[in-house]
Short mmCIF file of C-alpha atoms and ligand atoms in Angstrom, two decimals:
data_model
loop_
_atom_site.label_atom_id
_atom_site.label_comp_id
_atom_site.label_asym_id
_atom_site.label_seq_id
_atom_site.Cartn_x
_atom_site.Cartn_y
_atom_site.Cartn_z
CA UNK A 1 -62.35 -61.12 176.61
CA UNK A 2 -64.29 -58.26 176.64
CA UNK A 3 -66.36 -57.12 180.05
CA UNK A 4 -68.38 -54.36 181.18
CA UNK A 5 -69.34 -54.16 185.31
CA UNK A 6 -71.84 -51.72 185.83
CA UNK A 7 -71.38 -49.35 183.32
CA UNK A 8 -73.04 -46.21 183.09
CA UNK A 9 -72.78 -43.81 180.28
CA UNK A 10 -74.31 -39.85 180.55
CA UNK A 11 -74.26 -37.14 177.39
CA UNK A 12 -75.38 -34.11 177.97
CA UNK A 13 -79.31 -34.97 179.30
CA UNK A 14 -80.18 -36.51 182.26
CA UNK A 15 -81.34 -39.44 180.90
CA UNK A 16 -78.49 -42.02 180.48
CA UNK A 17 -77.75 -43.66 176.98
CA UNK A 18 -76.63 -46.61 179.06
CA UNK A 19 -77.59 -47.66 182.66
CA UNK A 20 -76.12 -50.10 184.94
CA UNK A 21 -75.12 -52.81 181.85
CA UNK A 22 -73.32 -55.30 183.14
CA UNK A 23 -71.73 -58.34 180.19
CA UNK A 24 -68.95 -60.81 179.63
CA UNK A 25 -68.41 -61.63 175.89
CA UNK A 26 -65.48 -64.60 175.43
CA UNK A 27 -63.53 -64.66 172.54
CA UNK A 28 -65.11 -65.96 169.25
CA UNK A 29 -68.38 -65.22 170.41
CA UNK A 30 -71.12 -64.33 168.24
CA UNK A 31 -72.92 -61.82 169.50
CA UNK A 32 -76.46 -59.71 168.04
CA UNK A 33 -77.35 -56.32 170.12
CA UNK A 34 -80.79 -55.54 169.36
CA UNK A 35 -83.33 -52.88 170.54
CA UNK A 36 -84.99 -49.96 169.37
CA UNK A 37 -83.25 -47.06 168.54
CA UNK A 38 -81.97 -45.14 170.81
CA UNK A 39 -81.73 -48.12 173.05
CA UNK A 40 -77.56 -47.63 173.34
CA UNK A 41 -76.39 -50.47 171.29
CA UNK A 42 -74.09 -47.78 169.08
CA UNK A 43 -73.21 -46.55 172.85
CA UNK A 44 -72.30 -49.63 173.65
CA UNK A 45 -70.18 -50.06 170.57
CA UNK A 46 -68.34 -46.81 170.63
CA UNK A 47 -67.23 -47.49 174.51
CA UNK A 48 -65.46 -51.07 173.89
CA UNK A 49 -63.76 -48.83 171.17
CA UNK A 50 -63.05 -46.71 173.26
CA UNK A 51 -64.29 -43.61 171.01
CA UNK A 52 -65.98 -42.33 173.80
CA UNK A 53 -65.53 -43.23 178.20
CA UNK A 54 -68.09 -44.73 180.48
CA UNK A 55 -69.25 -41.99 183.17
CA UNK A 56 -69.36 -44.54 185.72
CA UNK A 57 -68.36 -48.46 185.90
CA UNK A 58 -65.76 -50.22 184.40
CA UNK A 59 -64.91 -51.84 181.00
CA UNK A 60 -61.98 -54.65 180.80
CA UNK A 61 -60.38 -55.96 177.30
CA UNK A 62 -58.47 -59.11 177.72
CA UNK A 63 -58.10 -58.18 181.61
CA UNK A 64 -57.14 -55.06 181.25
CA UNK A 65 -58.98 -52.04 182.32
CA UNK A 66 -59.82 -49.65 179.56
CA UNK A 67 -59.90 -46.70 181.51
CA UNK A 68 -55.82 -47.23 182.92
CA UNK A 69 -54.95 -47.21 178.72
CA UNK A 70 -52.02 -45.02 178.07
CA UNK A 71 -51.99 -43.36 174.37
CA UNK A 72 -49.65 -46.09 173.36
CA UNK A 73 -52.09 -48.57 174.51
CA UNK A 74 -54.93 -47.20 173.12
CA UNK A 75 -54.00 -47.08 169.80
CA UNK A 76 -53.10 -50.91 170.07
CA UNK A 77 -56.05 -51.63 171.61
CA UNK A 78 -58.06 -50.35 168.27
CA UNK A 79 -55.63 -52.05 166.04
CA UNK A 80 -57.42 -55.16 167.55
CA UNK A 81 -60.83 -53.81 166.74
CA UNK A 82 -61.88 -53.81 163.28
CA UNK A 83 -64.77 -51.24 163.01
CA UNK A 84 -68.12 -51.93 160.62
CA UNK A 85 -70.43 -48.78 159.91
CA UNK A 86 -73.64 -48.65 158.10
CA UNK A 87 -72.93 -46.13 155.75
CA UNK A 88 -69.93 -47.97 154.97
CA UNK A 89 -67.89 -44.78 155.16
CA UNK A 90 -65.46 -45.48 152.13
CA UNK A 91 -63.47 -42.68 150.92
CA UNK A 92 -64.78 -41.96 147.58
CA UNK A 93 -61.48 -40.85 145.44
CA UNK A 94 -59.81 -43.91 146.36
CA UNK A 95 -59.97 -47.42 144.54
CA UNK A 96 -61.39 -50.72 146.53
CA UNK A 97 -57.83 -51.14 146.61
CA UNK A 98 -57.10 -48.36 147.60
CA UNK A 99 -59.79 -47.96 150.56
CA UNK A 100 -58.44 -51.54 152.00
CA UNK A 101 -55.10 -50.29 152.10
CA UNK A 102 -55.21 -47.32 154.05
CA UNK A 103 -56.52 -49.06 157.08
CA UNK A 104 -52.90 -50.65 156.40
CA UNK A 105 -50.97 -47.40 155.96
CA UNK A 106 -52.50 -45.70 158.55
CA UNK A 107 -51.20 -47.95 161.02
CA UNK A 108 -47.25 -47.46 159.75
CA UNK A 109 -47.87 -50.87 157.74
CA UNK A 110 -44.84 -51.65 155.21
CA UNK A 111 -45.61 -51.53 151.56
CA UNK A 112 -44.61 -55.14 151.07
CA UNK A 113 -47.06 -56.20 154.03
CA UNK A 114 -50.02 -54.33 152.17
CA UNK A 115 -49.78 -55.81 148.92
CA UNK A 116 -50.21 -59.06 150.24
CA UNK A 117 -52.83 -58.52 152.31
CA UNK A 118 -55.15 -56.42 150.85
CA UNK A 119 -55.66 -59.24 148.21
CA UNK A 120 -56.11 -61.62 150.50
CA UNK A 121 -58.65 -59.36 152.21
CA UNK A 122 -60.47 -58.86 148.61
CA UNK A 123 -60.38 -62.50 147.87
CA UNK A 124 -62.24 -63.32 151.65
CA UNK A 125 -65.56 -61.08 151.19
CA UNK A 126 -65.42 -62.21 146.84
CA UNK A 127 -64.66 -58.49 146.02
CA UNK A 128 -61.28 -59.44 144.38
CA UNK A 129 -62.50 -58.60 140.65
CA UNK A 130 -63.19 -55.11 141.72
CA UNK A 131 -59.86 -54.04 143.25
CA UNK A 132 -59.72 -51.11 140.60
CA UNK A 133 -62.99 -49.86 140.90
CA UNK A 134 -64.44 -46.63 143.30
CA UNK A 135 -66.68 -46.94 145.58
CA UNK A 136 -69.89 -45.24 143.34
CA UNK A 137 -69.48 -47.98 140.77
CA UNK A 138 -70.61 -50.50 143.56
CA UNK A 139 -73.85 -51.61 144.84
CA UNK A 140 -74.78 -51.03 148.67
CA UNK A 141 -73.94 -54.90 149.54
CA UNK A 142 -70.02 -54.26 147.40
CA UNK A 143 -69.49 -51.41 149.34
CA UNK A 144 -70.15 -53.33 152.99
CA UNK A 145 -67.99 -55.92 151.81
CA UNK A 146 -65.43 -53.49 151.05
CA UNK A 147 -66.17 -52.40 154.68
CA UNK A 148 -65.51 -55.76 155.68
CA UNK A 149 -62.21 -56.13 153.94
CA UNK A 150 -61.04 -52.76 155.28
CA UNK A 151 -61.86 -54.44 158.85
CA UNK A 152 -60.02 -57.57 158.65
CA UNK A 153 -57.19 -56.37 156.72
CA UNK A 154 -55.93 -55.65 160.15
CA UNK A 155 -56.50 -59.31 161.59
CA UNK A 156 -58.27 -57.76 164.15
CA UNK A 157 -59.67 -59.72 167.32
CA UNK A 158 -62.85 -58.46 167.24
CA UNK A 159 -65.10 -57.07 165.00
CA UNK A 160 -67.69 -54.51 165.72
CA UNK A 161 -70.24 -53.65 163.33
CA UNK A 162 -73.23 -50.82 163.72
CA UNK A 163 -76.25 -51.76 161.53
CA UNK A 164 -73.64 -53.31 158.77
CA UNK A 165 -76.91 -54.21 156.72
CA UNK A 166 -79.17 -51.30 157.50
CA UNK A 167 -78.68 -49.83 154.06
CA UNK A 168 -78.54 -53.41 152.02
CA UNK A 169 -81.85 -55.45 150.48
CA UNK A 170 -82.50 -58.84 151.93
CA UNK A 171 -80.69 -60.52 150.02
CA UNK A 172 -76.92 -58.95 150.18
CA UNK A 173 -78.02 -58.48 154.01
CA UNK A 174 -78.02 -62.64 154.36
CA UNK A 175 -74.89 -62.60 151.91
CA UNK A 176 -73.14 -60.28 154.19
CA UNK A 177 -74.32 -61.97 157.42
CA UNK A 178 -72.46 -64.78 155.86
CA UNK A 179 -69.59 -63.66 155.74
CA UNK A 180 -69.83 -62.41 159.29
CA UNK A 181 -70.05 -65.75 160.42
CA UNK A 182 -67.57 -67.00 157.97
CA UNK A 183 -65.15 -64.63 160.08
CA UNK A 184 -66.50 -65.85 163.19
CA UNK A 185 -65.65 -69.69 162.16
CA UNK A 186 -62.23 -68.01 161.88
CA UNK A 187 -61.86 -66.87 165.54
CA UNK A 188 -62.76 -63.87 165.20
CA UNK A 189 -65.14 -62.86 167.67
CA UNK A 190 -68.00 -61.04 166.16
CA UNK A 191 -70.46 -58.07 167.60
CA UNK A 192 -73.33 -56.77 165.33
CA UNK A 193 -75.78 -53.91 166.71
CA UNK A 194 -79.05 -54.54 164.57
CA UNK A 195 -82.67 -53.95 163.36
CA UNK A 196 -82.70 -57.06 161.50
CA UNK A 197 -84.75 -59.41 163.68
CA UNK A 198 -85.22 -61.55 160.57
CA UNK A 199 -81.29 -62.43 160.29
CA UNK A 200 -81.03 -62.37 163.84
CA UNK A 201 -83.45 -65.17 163.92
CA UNK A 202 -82.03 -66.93 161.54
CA UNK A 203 -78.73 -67.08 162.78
CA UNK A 204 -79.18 -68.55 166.32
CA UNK A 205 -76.67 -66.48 168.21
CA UNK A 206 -76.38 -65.25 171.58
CA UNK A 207 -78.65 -62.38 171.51
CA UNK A 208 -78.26 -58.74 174.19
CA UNK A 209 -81.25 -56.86 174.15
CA UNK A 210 -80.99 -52.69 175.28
CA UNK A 211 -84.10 -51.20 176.22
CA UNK A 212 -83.23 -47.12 177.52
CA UNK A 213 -79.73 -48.35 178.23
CA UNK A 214 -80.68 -51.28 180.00
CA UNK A 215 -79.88 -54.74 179.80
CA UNK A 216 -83.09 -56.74 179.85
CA UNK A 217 -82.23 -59.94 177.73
CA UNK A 218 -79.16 -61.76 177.26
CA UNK A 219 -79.74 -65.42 175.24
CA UNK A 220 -77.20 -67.50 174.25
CA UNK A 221 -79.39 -68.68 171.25
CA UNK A 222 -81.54 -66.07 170.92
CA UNK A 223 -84.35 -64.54 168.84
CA UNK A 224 -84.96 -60.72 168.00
CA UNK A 225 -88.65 -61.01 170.23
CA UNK A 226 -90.24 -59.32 167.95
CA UNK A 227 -93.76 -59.60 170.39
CA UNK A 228 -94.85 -55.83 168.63
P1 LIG B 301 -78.96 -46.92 169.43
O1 LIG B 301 -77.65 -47.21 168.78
O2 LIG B 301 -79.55 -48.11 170.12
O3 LIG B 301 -79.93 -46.27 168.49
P2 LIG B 301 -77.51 -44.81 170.85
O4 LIG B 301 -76.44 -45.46 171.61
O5 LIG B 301 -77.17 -44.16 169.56
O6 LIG B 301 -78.69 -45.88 170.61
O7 LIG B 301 -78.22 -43.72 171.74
C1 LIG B 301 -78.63 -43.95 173.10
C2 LIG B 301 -79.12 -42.63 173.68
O8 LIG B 301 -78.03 -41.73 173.81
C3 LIG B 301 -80.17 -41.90 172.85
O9 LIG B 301 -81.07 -41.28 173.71
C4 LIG B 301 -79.35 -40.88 172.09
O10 LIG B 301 -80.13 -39.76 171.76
C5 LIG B 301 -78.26 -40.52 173.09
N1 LIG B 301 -76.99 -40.13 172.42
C6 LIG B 301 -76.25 -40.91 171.62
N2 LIG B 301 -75.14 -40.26 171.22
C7 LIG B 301 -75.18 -39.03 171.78
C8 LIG B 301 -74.32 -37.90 171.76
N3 LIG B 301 -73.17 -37.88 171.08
N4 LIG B 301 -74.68 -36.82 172.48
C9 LIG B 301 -75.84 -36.81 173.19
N5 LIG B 301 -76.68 -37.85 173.27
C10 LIG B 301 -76.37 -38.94 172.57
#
């Protein structure tokens, strides 16, 4: 579904944030992306969303090649792509509701269309109770859930989340990592760049590990190798 030959990905220094990675993920994978910071796991995120380009190589989503996307095609590709961050980014003046919606609404979404789904979005991460409430009157694991709903509001493909539980106690982080897989059981395949070697553990899923923008582990049922 998703593959990445050679890629190669350059800011500004000479050092590159990703070098060489080579990986095939198949639809309704699971899939953990661990290593140290600044390893290029949110790299790696931001280029199957296309938010930024690979300098070199090439990246294909269902068999197409990103970098032939034409602005139509581009936008459809990230309507596929539900996006996790871990600082949730919720707009604060709007409801739960309200947040869940837009993802809706920005995509030219009827009215009708939204008030059935957003529900049904609520109801999936347990969050329907709170439709009417803002964002500050939630704890950190409410407002990832939120995050959640806003993501697969869209029925996206994929789902792509950057640290979704760096931010969240233990306990809301296994809640939440849950409901990931829940989602996964769905179809949806599933991509989660993380510190959390305990949940990563746990769950007994294919495991990348980054080291300086390499690729130097790949495990179908991996563990976070936490050897330090
Ligand atoms: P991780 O998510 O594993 O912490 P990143 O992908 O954020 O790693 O970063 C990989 C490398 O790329 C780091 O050296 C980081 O400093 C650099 N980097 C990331 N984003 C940018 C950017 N926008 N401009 C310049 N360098 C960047």
């Amino acid at each position: 579904m998703i593959e990445l030959r050679q890629v190669k990905k350059v800011y500004n220094s000479s050092t590159p944030a990703l070098d060489g990675v080579s990986l095939e993920i198949e639809r309704g994978e699971f899939l953990f992306l661990v290593g140290h910071s600044g390893a290029g796991k949110s790299t790696l995120i931001k280029l199957i969303f296309s938010e930024i380009k690979p300098s070199s190589g090439q990246i294909s989503f269902m068999g197409s090649n990103m970098a032939a996307f034409k602005a139509g095609e581009l936008l459809k590709h990230r309507r596929r792509i539900g996006m996790v961050f871990q600082d949730y980014r919720l707009l604060k003046q709007k409801t739960v509701f309200e947040n869940v919606a837009f993802a809706l609404e920005v995509l030219g979404e009827p009215p009708k269309k939204i008030q059935k789904k957003v529900p049904a979005a609520l109801e999936k991460v347990g969050l329907a109770a709170k439709h009417n409430s803002f964002p500050s009157e939630l704890s950190g694991g409410e407002q990832q859930r939120v995050g959640i709903a806003r993501a697969i509001v869209k029925d996206p493909l994929v789902i792509l989340a950057d640290e979704p539980t760096g931010n969240v106690d233990p306990n809301n982080s296994w809640q939440l990592m849950e409901l990931f897989k829940a989602i996964n059981d769905g179809g949806t395949t599933v991509v989660i760049a993380t510190h959390a070697w305990d949940m990563v553990d746990r769950m007994q899923k294919r495991v990348i590990a980054l080291e300086k923008g390499r690729l130097v582990r790949d495990e179908l049922r991996g563990s976070y190798c936490h050897e330090n």
